[in-house]
């Protein structure tokens, strides 16, 4: 096949192709064979930096370990926590005292309410007791079923603390007696109850109704 042109014209392209296909050889030896000095590559530099950082971290840990940690009492957060705990404890004690007082007040109010309820029932039954007394004085309750019923009623009311005020011959007491009539009496040194016109009643030291009486006074 005929060849046109000079061979020298095609030689540069062949040389460039040969240069592109030449293998690249890297010398990774850490020691230069000519000078004997150590070579510093990128990997060794990174290792050196990591070693330096490790040494700095070790030094920091040694410094921290060598520092004295102050006692809990001297640490501000600990003192604040202790103060807060003391405040909470005081609040708890105050709430406990308030609850105890509240419970006592409720129990006292409940007892007073129960007592007032009993007194209300007893006051409502006083007219019935007056009728029973009147019937007994007239002899209508000497015997029979009504006498038994009256006795049961009076005994039931005694269980609720009801006491009759109907004694004669005792000194007149304005807190439990109501004097309707005064009569001079012989050998009387102080005002004395001579007759009870209507019985009085009390319950638990509370006078429900004073007894209406005739009082004998010194002549």
JSON list of C-alpha atoms in Angstrom, two decimals:
[
{"chain": "A", "resi": 1, "resn": "UNK", "atom": "CA", "xyz": [0.00, 0.00, 0.00]},
{"chain": "A", "resi": 2, "resn": "UNK", "atom": "CA", "xyz": [1.54, 3.28, -0.97]},
{"chain": "A", "resi": 3, "resn": "UNK", "atom": "CA", "xyz": [2.76, 5.50, 1.78]},
{"chain": "A", "resi": 4, "resn": "UNK", "atom": "CA", "xyz": [2.46, 9.21, 1.42]},
{"chain": "A", "resi": 5, "resn": "UNK", "atom": "CA", "xyz": [4.50, 11.70, 3.30]},
{"chain": "A", "resi": 6, "resn": "UNK", "atom": "CA", "xyz": [7.51, 11.55, 5.53]},
{"chain": "A", "resi": 7, "resn": "UNK", "atom": "CA", "xyz": [7.92, 8.96, 8.30]},
{"chain": "A", "resi": 8, "resn": "UNK", "atom": "CA", "xyz": [9.05, 11.67, 10.67]},
{"chain": "A", "resi": 9, "resn": "UNK", "atom": "CA", "xyz": [5.63, 13.25, 10.48]},
{"chain": "A", "resi": 10, "resn": "UNK", "atom": "CA", "xyz": [4.08, 10.16, 12.14]},
{"chain": "A", "resi": 11, "resn": "UNK", "atom": "CA", "xyz": [6.80, 9.54, 14.77]},
{"chain": "A", "resi": 12, "resn": "UNK", "atom": "CA", "xyz": [5.64, 12.17, 17.36]},
{"chain": "A", "resi": 13, "resn": "UNK", "atom": "CA", "xyz": [2.18, 10.65, 17.61]},
{"chain": "A", "resi": 14, "resn": "UNK", "atom": "CA", "xyz": [3.67, 7.25, 18.24]},
{"chain": "A", "resi": 15, "resn": "UNK", "atom": "CA", "xyz": [5.93, 8.63, 21.01]},
{"chain": "A", "resi": 16, "resn": "UNK", "atom": "CA", "xyz": [3.00, 10.35, 22.70]},
{"chain": "A", "resi": 17, "resn": "UNK", "atom": "CA", "xyz": [1.02, 7.10, 22.71]},
{"chain": "A", "resi": 18, "resn": "UNK", "atom": "CA", "xyz": [3.95, 5.27, 24.22]},
{"chain": "A", "resi": 19, "resn": "UNK", "atom": "CA", "xyz": [4.34, 7.86, 26.95]},
{"chain": "A", "resi": 20, "resn": "UNK", "atom": "CA", "xyz": [0.64, 7.61, 27.86]},
{"chain": "A", "resi": 21, "resn": "UNK", "atom": "CA", "xyz": [0.92, 3.82, 28.28]},
{"chain": "A", "resi": 22, "resn": "UNK", "atom": "CA", "xyz": [4.09, 3.94, 30.42]},
{"chain": "A", "resi": 23, "resn": "UNK", "atom": "CA", "xyz": [3.51, 2.60, 34.03]},
{"chain": "A", "resi": 24, "resn": "UNK", "atom": "CA", "xyz": [3.75, 5.09, 36.88]},
{"chain": "A", "resi": 25, "resn": "UNK", "atom": "CA", "xyz": [6.06, 3.94, 39.67]},
{"chain": "A", "resi": 26, "resn": "UNK", "atom": "CA", "xyz": [5.65, 5.51, 43.13]},
{"chain": "A", "resi": 27, "resn": "UNK", "atom": "CA", "xyz": [8.39, 5.28, 45.72]},
{"chain": "A", "resi": 28, "resn": "UNK", "atom": "CA", "xyz": [6.65, 4.78, 49.07]},
{"chain": "A", "resi": 29, "resn": "UNK", "atom": "CA", "xyz": [9.81, 4.05, 50.97]},
{"chain": "A", "resi": 30, "resn": "UNK", "atom": "CA", "xyz": [9.93, 5.97, 54.24]},
{"chain": "A", "resi": 31, "resn": "UNK", "atom": "CA", "xyz": [13.72, 6.34, 54.03]},
{"chain": "A", "resi": 32, "resn": "UNK", "atom": "CA", "xyz": [15.39, 8.09, 51.13]},
{"chain": "A", "resi": 33, "resn": "UNK", "atom": "CA", "xyz": [17.97, 5.61, 49.70]},
{"chain": "A", "resi": 34, "resn": "UNK", "atom": "CA", "xyz": [20.28, 8.40, 48.60]},
{"chain": "A", "resi": 35, "resn": "UNK", "atom": "CA", "xyz": [20.30, 10.62, 51.71]},
{"chain": "A", "resi": 36, "resn": "UNK", "atom": "CA", "xyz": [19.11, 8.15, 54.36]},
{"chain": "A", "resi": 37, "resn": "UNK", "atom": "CA", "xyz": [16.66, 10.75, 55.76]},
{"chain": "A", "resi": 38, "resn": "UNK", "atom": "CA", "xyz": [13.14, 9.87, 56.75]},
{"chain": "A", "resi": 39, "resn": "UNK", "atom": "CA", "xyz": [10.45, 10.84, 54.34]},
{"chain": "A", "resi": 40, "resn": "UNK", "atom": "CA", "xyz": [7.21, 12.52, 55.61]},
{"chain": "A", "resi": 41, "resn": "UNK", "atom": "CA", "xyz": [4.27, 11.36, 53.61]},
{"chain": "A", "resi": 42, "resn": "UNK", "atom": "CA", "xyz": [0.65, 12.45, 53.97]},
{"chain": "A", "resi": 43, "resn": "UNK", "atom": "CA", "xyz": [-0.22, 9.30, 55.95]},
{"chain": "A", "resi": 44, "resn": "UNK", "atom": "CA", "xyz": [2.65, 9.78, 58.34]},
{"chain": "A", "resi": 45, "resn": "UNK", "atom": "CA", "xyz": [1.68, 13.42, 58.84]},
{"chain": "A", "resi": 46, "resn": "UNK", "atom": "CA", "xyz": [-1.88, 12.40, 59.72]},
{"chain": "A", "resi": 47, "resn": "UNK", "atom": "CA", "xyz": [-0.56, 9.78, 62.11]},
{"chain": "A", "resi": 48, "resn": "UNK", "atom": "CA", "xyz": [1.68, 12.40, 63.70]},
{"chain": "A", "resi": 49, "resn": "UNK", "atom": "CA", "xyz": [-1.28, 14.76, 64.13]},
{"chain": "A", "resi": 50, "resn": "UNK", "atom": "CA", "xyz": [-3.39, 11.99, 65.65]},
{"chain": "A", "resi": 51, "resn": "UNK", "atom": "CA", "xyz": [-0.56, 11.11, 68.01]},
{"chain": "A", "resi": 52, "resn": "UNK", "atom": "CA", "xyz": [-0.23, 14.75, 68.99]},
{"chain": "A", "resi": 53, "resn": "UNK", "atom": "CA", "xyz": [-3.95, 15.01, 69.62]},
{"chain": "A", "resi": 54, "resn": "UNK", "atom": "CA", "xyz": [-3.82, 11.80, 71.66]},
{"chain": "A", "resi": 55, "resn": "UNK", "atom": "CA", "xyz": [-1.01, 13.20, 73.77]},
{"chain": "A", "resi": 56, "resn": "UNK", "atom": "CA", "xyz": [-2.95, 16.43, 74.35]},
{"chain": "A", "resi": 57, "resn": "UNK", "atom": "CA", "xyz": [-6.04, 14.44, 75.37]},
{"chain": "A", "resi": 58, "resn": "UNK", "atom": "CA", "xyz": [-3.98, 12.34, 77.74]},
{"chain": "A", "resi": 59, "resn": "UNK", "atom": "CA", "xyz": [-2.51, 15.46, 79.27]},
{"chain": "A", "resi": 60, "resn": "UNK", "atom": "CA", "xyz": [-5.96, 16.99, 79.69]},
{"chain": "A", "resi": 61, "resn": "UNK", "atom": "CA", "xyz": [-7.21, 13.81, 81.39]},
{"chain": "A", "resi": 62, "resn": "UNK", "atom": "CA", "xyz": [-4.23, 13.83, 83.71]},
{"chain": "A", "resi": 63, "resn": "UNK", "atom": "CA", "xyz": [-4.92, 17.46, 84.63]},
{"chain": "A", "resi": 64, "resn": "UNK", "atom": "CA", "xyz": [-8.60, 16.74, 85.30]},
{"chain": "A", "resi": 65, "resn": "UNK", "atom": "CA", "xyz": [-7.81, 13.66, 87.34]},
{"chain": "A", "resi": 66, "resn": "UNK", "atom": "CA", "xyz": [-5.32, 15.61, 89.36]},
{"chain": "A", "resi": 67, "resn": "UNK", "atom": "CA", "xyz": [-7.80, 18.34, 90.26]},
{"chain": "A", "resi": 68, "resn": "UNK", "atom": "CA", "xyz": [-9.47, 18.12, 93.69]},
{"chain": "A", "resi": 69, "resn": "UNK", "atom": "CA", "xyz": [-13.23, 17.84, 93.56]},
{"chain": "A", "resi": 70, "resn": "UNK", "atom": "CA", "xyz": [-14.82, 20.06, 96.25]},
{"chain": "A", "resi": 71, "resn": "UNK", "atom": "CA", "xyz": [-17.10, 18.52, 98.85]},
{"chain": "A", "resi": 72, "resn": "UNK", "atom": "CA", "xyz": [-20.86, 18.40, 98.22]},
{"chain": "A", "resi": 73, "resn": "UNK", "atom": "CA", "xyz": [-21.49, 20.98, 100.92]},
{"chain": "A", "resi": 74, "resn": "UNK", "atom": "CA", "xyz": [-19.26, 23.50, 99.16]},
{"chain": "A", "resi": 75, "resn": "UNK", "atom": "CA", "xyz": [-20.81, 23.04, 95.75]},
{"chain": "A", "resi": 76, "resn": "UNK", "atom": "CA", "xyz": [-23.35, 25.69, 94.96]},
{"chain": "A", "resi": 77, "resn": "UNK", "atom": "CA", "xyz": [-25.85, 23.36, 93.22]},
{"chain": "A", "resi": 78, "resn": "UNK", "atom": "CA", "xyz": [-25.73, 21.00, 96.23]},
{"chain": "A", "resi": 79, "resn": "UNK", "atom": "CA", "xyz": [-26.43, 23.82, 98.67]},
{"chain": "A", "resi": 80, "resn": "UNK", "atom": "CA", "xyz": [-29.30, 25.03, 96.52]},
{"chain": "A", "resi": 81, "resn": "UNK", "atom": "CA", "xyz": [-30.75, 21.52, 96.36]},
{"chain": "A", "resi": 82, "resn": "UNK", "atom": "CA", "xyz": [-30.45, 21.17, 100.13]},
{"chain": "A", "resi": 83, "resn": "UNK", "atom": "CA", "xyz": [-32.20, 24.50, 100.65]},
{"chain": "A", "resi": 84, "resn": "UNK", "atom": "CA", "xyz": [-34.96, 23.47, 98.26]},
{"chain": "A", "resi": 85, "resn": "UNK", "atom": "CA", "xyz": [-35.36, 20.14, 100.07]},
{"chain": "A", "resi": 86, "resn": "UNK", "atom": "CA", "xyz": [-35.60, 21.95, 103.42]},
{"chain": "A", "resi": 87, "resn": "UNK", "atom": "CA", "xyz": [-38.25, 24.28, 101.99]},
{"chain": "A", "resi": 88, "resn": "UNK", "atom": "CA", "xyz": [-40.24, 21.35, 100.64]},
{"chain": "A", "resi": 89, "resn": "UNK", "atom": "CA", "xyz": [-39.95, 19.58, 103.99]},
{"chain": "A", "resi": 90, "resn": "UNK", "atom": "CA", "xyz": [-41.26, 22.67, 105.77]},
{"chain": "A", "resi": 91, "resn": "UNK", "atom": "CA", "xyz": [-44.13, 22.91, 103.30]},
{"chain": "A", "resi": 92, "resn": "UNK", "atom": "CA", "xyz": [-44.95, 19.26, 103.93]},
{"chain": "A", "resi": 93, "resn": "UNK", "atom": "CA", "xyz": [-44.92, 19.76, 107.69]},
{"chain": "A", "resi": 94, "resn": "UNK", "atom": "CA", "xyz": [-47.13, 22.82, 107.35]},
{"chain": "A", "resi": 95, "resn": "UNK", "atom": "CA", "xyz": [-49.59, 20.93, 105.15]},
{"chain": "A", "resi": 96, "resn": "UNK", "atom": "CA", "xyz": [-49.59, 18.04, 107.62]},
{"chain": "A", "resi": 97, "resn": "UNK", "atom": "CA", "xyz": [-50.34, 20.40, 110.52]},
{"chain": "A", "resi": 98, "resn": "UNK", "atom": "CA", "xyz": [-53.11, 22.06, 108.51]},
{"chain": "A", "resi": 99, "resn": "UNK", "atom": "CA", "xyz": [-54.59, 18.65, 107.70]},
{"chain": "A", "resi": 100, "resn": "UNK", "atom": "CA", "xyz": [-54.49, 17.59, 111.36]},
{"chain": "A", "resi": 101, "resn": "UNK", "atom": "CA", "xyz": [-56.21, 20.82, 112.40]},
{"chain": "A", "resi": 102, "resn": "UNK", "atom": "CA", "xyz": [-58.77, 20.42, 109.63]},
{"chain": "A", "resi": 103, "resn": "UNK", "atom": "CA", "xyz": [-59.50, 16.84, 110.68]},
{"chain": "A", "resi": 104, "resn": "UNK", "atom": "CA", "xyz": [-59.93, 17.89, 114.32]},
{"chain": "A", "resi": 105, "resn": "UNK", "atom": "CA", "xyz": [-62.21, 20.73, 113.29]},
{"chain": "A", "resi": 106, "resn": "UNK", "atom": "CA", "xyz": [-64.30, 18.40, 111.13]},
{"chain": "A", "resi": 107, "resn": "UNK", "atom": "CA", "xyz": [-64.58, 15.85, 113.93]},
{"chain": "A", "resi": 108, "resn": "UNK", "atom": "CA", "xyz": [-65.53, 18.58, 116.40]},
{"chain": "A", "resi": 109, "resn": "UNK", "atom": "CA", "xyz": [-68.13, 20.02, 114.03]},
{"chain": "A", "resi": 110, "resn": "UNK", "atom": "CA", "xyz": [-69.48, 16.54, 113.39]},
{"chain": "A", "resi": 111, "resn": "UNK", "atom": "CA", "xyz": [-69.81, 15.90, 117.12]},
{"chain": "A", "resi": 112, "resn": "UNK", "atom": "CA", "xyz": [-71.52, 19.26, 117.64]},
{"chain": "A", "resi": 113, "resn": "UNK", "atom": "CA", "xyz": [-73.86, 18.57, 114.73]},
{"chain": "A", "resi": 114, "resn": "UNK", "atom": "CA", "xyz": [-74.75, 15.17, 116.18]},
{"chain": "A", "resi": 115, "resn": "UNK", "atom": "CA", "xyz": [-75.34, 16.69, 119.62]},
{"chain": "A", "resi": 116, "resn": "UNK", "atom": "CA", "xyz": [-77.53, 19.42, 118.19]},
{"chain": "A", "resi": 117, "resn": "UNK", "atom": "CA", "xyz": [-79.55, 16.83, 116.29]},
{"chain": "A", "resi": 118, "resn": "UNK", "atom": "CA", "xyz": [-80.14, 14.86, 119.49]},
{"chain": "A", "resi": 119, "resn": "UNK", "atom": "CA", "xyz": [-81.08, 18.04, 121.36]},
{"chain": "A", "resi": 120, "resn": "UNK", "atom": "CA", "xyz": [-83.53, 18.95, 118.62]},
{"chain": "A", "resi": 121, "resn": "UNK", "atom": "CA", "xyz": [-85.26, 15.56, 118.95]},
{"chain": "A", "resi": 122, "resn": "UNK", "atom": "CA", "xyz": [-85.34, 15.81, 122.75]},
{"chain": "A", "resi": 123, "resn": "UNK", "atom": "CA", "xyz": [-86.81, 19.31, 122.65]},
{"chain": "A", "resi": 124, "resn": "UNK", "atom": "CA", "xyz": [-89.51, 18.04, 120.27]},
{"chain": "A", "resi": 125, "resn": "UNK", "atom": "CA", "xyz": [-90.41, 15.28, 122.76]},
{"chain": "A", "resi": 126, "resn": "UNK", "atom": "CA", "xyz": [-90.59, 17.48, 125.86]},
{"chain": "A", "resi": 127, "resn": "UNK", "atom": "CA", "xyz": [-94.32, 18.24, 125.40]},
{"chain": "A", "resi": 128, "resn": "UNK", "atom": "CA", "xyz": [-94.94, 14.50, 125.18]},
{"chain": "A", "resi": 129, "resn": "UNK", "atom": "CA", "xyz": [-93.10, 13.99, 128.44]},
{"chain": "A", "resi": 130, "resn": "UNK", "atom": "CA", "xyz": [-95.20, 16.74, 130.02]},
{"chain": "A", "resi": 131, "resn": "UNK", "atom": "CA", "xyz": [-98.34, 14.85, 129.01]},
{"chain": "A", "resi": 132, "resn": "UNK", "atom": "CA", "xyz": [-96.89, 11.67, 130.47]},
{"chain": "A", "resi": 133, "resn": "UNK", "atom": "CA", "xyz": [-96.19, 13.45, 133.76]},
{"chain": "A", "resi": 134, "resn": "UNK", "atom": "CA", "xyz": [-99.67, 14.91, 133.82]},
{"chain": "A", "resi": 135, "resn": "UNK", "atom": "CA", "xyz": [-101.23, 11.51, 133.15]},
{"chain": "A", "resi": 136, "resn": "UNK", "atom": "CA", "xyz": [-99.09, 9.91, 135.88]},
{"chain": "A", "resi": 137, "resn": "UNK", "atom": "CA", "xyz": [-100.13, 12.57, 138.41]},
{"chain": "A", "resi": 138, "resn": "UNK", "atom": "CA", "xyz": [-103.79, 11.92, 137.62]},
{"chain": "A", "resi": 139, "resn": "UNK", "atom": "CA", "xyz": [-103.31, 8.18, 138.04]},
{"chain": "A", "resi": 140, "resn": "UNK", "atom": "CA", "xyz": [-103.88, 7.29, 134.40]},
{"chain": "A", "resi": 141, "resn": "UNK", "atom": "CA", "xyz": [-100.49, 5.56, 134.10]},
{"chain": "A", "resi": 142, "resn": "UNK", "atom": "CA", "xyz": [-100.61, 3.52, 137.26]},
{"chain": "A", "resi": 143, "resn": "UNK", "atom": "CA", "xyz": [-100.90, 0.31, 135.30]},
{"chain": "A", "resi": 144, "resn": "UNK", "atom": "CA", "xyz": [-101.67, -0.97, 131.84]},
{"chain": "A", "resi": 145, "resn": "UNK", "atom": "CA", "xyz": [-100.07, -0.90, 128.39]},
{"chain": "A", "resi": 146, "resn": "UNK", "atom": "CA", "xyz": [-99.79, 2.90, 128.28]},
{"chain": "A", "resi": 147, "resn": "UNK", "atom": "CA", "xyz": [-97.76, 2.87, 131.47]},
{"chain": "A", "resi": 148, "resn": "UNK", "atom": "CA", "xyz": [-95.36, 0.37, 129.92]},
{"chain": "A", "resi": 149, "resn": "UNK", "atom": "CA", "xyz": [-95.07, 2.48, 126.77]},
{"chain": "A", "resi": 150, "resn": "UNK", "atom": "CA", "xyz": [-94.35, 5.62, 128.82]},
{"chain": "A", "resi": 151, "resn": "UNK", "atom": "CA", "xyz": [-91.67, 3.80, 130.81]},
{"chain": "A", "resi": 152, "resn": "UNK", "atom": "CA", "xyz": [-89.99, 2.55, 127.62]},
{"chain": "A", "resi": 153, "resn": "UNK", "atom": "CA", "xyz": [-90.03, 6.04, 126.14]},
{"chain": "A", "resi": 154, "resn": "UNK", "atom": "CA", "xyz": [-88.43, 7.58, 129.24]},
{"chain": "A", "resi": 155, "resn": "UNK", "atom": "CA", "xyz": [-85.78, 4.84, 129.40]},
{"chain": "A", "resi": 156, "resn": "UNK", "atom": "CA", "xyz": [-84.97, 5.27, 125.72]},
{"chain": "A", "resi": 157, "resn": "UNK", "atom": "CA", "xyz": [-84.50, 9.01, 126.15]},
{"chain": "A", "resi": 158, "resn": "UNK", "atom": "CA", "xyz": [-82.20, 8.43, 129.13]},
{"chain": "A", "resi": 159, "resn": "UNK", "atom": "CA", "xyz": [-79.80, 6.60, 126.82]},
{"chain": "A", "resi": 160, "resn": "UNK", "atom": "CA", "xyz": [-79.39, 9.90, 124.97]},
{"chain": "A", "resi": 161, "resn": "UNK", "atom": "CA", "xyz": [-78.38, 11.66, 128.20]},
{"chain": "A", "resi": 162, "resn": "UNK", "atom": "CA", "xyz": [-81.76, 13.16, 129.07]},
{"chain": "A", "resi": 163, "resn": "UNK", "atom": "CA", "xyz": [-82.06, 13.99, 132.78]},
{"chain": "A", "resi": 164, "resn": "UNK", "atom": "CA", "xyz": [-85.13, 15.24, 134.60]},
{"chain": "A", "resi": 165, "resn": "UNK", "atom": "CA", "xyz": [-84.91, 18.32, 136.87]},
{"chain": "A", "resi": 166, "resn": "UNK", "atom": "CA", "xyz": [-87.66, 17.79, 139.43]},
{"chain": "A", "resi": 167, "resn": "UNK", "atom": "CA", "xyz": [-86.04, 17.61, 142.85]},
{"chain": "A", "resi": 168, "resn": "UNK", "atom": "CA", "xyz": [-87.57, 19.41, 145.82]},
{"chain": "A", "resi": 169, "resn": "UNK", "atom": "CA", "xyz": [-85.87, 20.55, 149.00]},
{"chain": "A", "resi": 170, "resn": "UNK", "atom": "CA", "xyz": [-82.75, 21.69, 147.10]},
{"chain": "A", "resi": 171, "resn": "UNK", "atom": "CA", "xyz": [-81.30, 25.14, 146.97]},
{"chain": "A", "resi": 172, "resn": "UNK", "atom": "CA", "xyz": [-82.76, 27.35, 144.29]},
{"chain": "A", "resi": 173, "resn": "UNK", "atom": "CA", "xyz": [-80.45, 27.58, 141.27]},
{"chain": "A", "resi": 174, "resn": "UNK", "atom": "CA", "xyz": [-81.43, 30.20, 138.68]},
{"chain": "A", "resi": 175, "resn": "UNK", "atom": "CA", "xyz": [-79.51, 28.30, 135.99]},
{"chain": "A", "resi": 176, "resn": "UNK", "atom": "CA", "xyz": [-81.86, 25.30, 136.21]},
{"chain": "A", "resi": 177, "resn": "UNK", "atom": "CA", "xyz": [-84.89, 26.68, 138.05]},
{"chain": "A", "resi": 178, "resn": "UNK", "atom": "CA", "xyz": [-87.51, 29.21, 137.07]},
{"chain": "A", "resi": 179, "resn": "UNK", "atom": "CA", "xyz": [-89.23, 30.67, 140.12]},
{"chain": "A", "resi": 180, "resn": "UNK", "atom": "CA", "xyz": [-92.93, 31.28, 139.50]},
{"chain": "A", "resi": 181, "resn": "UNK", "atom": "CA", "xyz": [-93.99, 31.80, 143.11]},
{"chain": "A", "resi": 182, "resn": "UNK", "atom": "CA", "xyz": [-92.08, 32.78, 146.23]},
{"chain": "A", "resi": 183, "resn": "UNK", "atom": "CA", "xyz": [-93.45, 31.91, 149.68]},
{"chain": "A", "resi": 184, "resn": "UNK", "atom": "CA", "xyz": [-91.98, 32.63, 153.09]},
{"chain": "A", "resi": 185, "resn": "UNK", "atom": "CA", "xyz": [-90.96, 29.45, 154.84]},
{"chain": "A", "resi": 186, "resn": "UNK", "atom": "CA", "xyz": [-90.16, 28.52, 158.40]},
{"chain": "A", "resi": 187, "resn": "UNK", "atom": "CA", "xyz": [-86.64, 27.53, 159.29]},
{"chain": "A", "resi": 188, "resn": "UNK", "atom": "CA", "xyz": [-85.47, 28.51, 155.81]},
{"chain": "A", "resi": 189, "resn": "UNK", "atom": "CA", "xyz": [-82.05, 30.08, 155.61]},
{"chain": "A", "resi": 190, "resn": "UNK", "atom": "CA", "xyz": [-81.64, 30.12, 151.81]},
{"chain": "A", "resi": 191, "resn": "UNK", "atom": "CA", "xyz": [-84.05, 30.08, 148.90]},
{"chain": "A", "resi": 192, "resn": "UNK", "atom": "CA", "xyz": [-85.24, 26.51, 148.56]},
{"chain": "A", "resi": 193, "resn": "UNK", "atom": "CA", "xyz": [-87.37, 24.71, 145.99]},
{"chain": "A", "resi": 194, "resn": "UNK", "atom": "CA", "xyz": [-90.53, 23.65, 147.77]},
{"chain": "A", "resi": 195, "resn": "UNK", "atom": "CA", "xyz": [-92.60, 22.41, 144.82]},
{"chain": "A", "resi": 196, "resn": "UNK", "atom": "CA", "xyz": [-92.04, 21.63, 141.09]},
{"chain": "A", "resi": 197, "resn": "UNK", "atom": "CA", "xyz": [-94.86, 22.80, 138.86]},
{"chain": "A", "resi": 198, "resn": "UNK", "atom": "CA", "xyz": [-93.27, 21.61, 135.64]},
{"chain": "A", "resi": 199, "resn": "UNK", "atom": "CA", "xyz": [-90.22, 19.41, 135.33]},
{"chain": "A", "resi": 200, "resn": "UNK", "atom": "CA", "xyz": [-87.11, 20.68, 133.68]},
{"chain": "A", "resi": 201, "resn": "UNK", "atom": "CA", "xyz": [-84.67, 18.69, 131.55]},
{"chain": "A", "resi": 202, "resn": "UNK", "atom": "CA", "xyz": [-80.99, 18.75, 130.64]},
{"chain": "A", "resi": 203, "resn": "UNK", "atom": "CA", "xyz": [-78.73, 16.66, 128.46]},
{"chain": "A", "resi": 204, "resn": "UNK", "atom": "CA", "xyz": [-74.97, 16.42, 128.65]},
{"chain": "A", "resi": 205, "resn": "UNK", "atom": "CA", "xyz": [-74.73, 19.41, 130.98]},
{"chain": "A", "resi": 206, "resn": "UNK", "atom": "CA", "xyz": [-76.87, 21.53, 128.66]},
{"chain": "A", "resi": 207, "resn": "UNK", "atom": "CA", "xyz": [-80.12, 22.76, 130.14]},
{"chain": "A", "resi": 208, "resn": "UNK", "atom": "CA", "xyz": [-82.90, 22.12, 127.66]},
{"chain": "A", "resi": 209, "resn": "UNK", "atom": "CA", "xyz": [-85.57, 23.66, 129.81]},
{"chain": "A", "resi": 210, "resn": "UNK", "atom": "CA", "xyz": [-85.53, 25.09, 133.31]},
{"chain": "A", "resi": 211, "resn": "UNK", "atom": "CA", "xyz": [-87.91, 23.65, 135.91]},
{"chain": "A", "resi": 212, "resn": "UNK", "atom": "CA", "xyz": [-90.79, 25.86, 136.94]},
{"chain": "A", "resi": 213, "resn": "UNK", "atom": "CA", "xyz": [-90.89, 25.84, 140.72]},
{"chain": "A", "resi": 214, "resn": "UNK", "atom": "CA", "xyz": [-92.26, 27.42, 143.86]},
{"chain": "A", "resi": 215, "resn": "UNK", "atom": "CA", "xyz": [-89.49, 28.83, 146.02]},
{"chain": "A", "resi": 216, "resn": "UNK", "atom": "CA", "xyz": [-89.54, 29.05, 149.80]},
{"chain": "A", "resi": 217, "resn": "UNK", "atom": "CA", "xyz": [-87.64, 32.11, 151.01]},
{"chain": "A", "resi": 218, "resn": "UNK", "atom": "CA", "xyz": [-86.51, 33.03, 154.52]},
{"chain": "A", "resi": 219, "resn": "UNK", "atom": "CA", "xyz": [-89.26, 34.77, 156.48]}
]
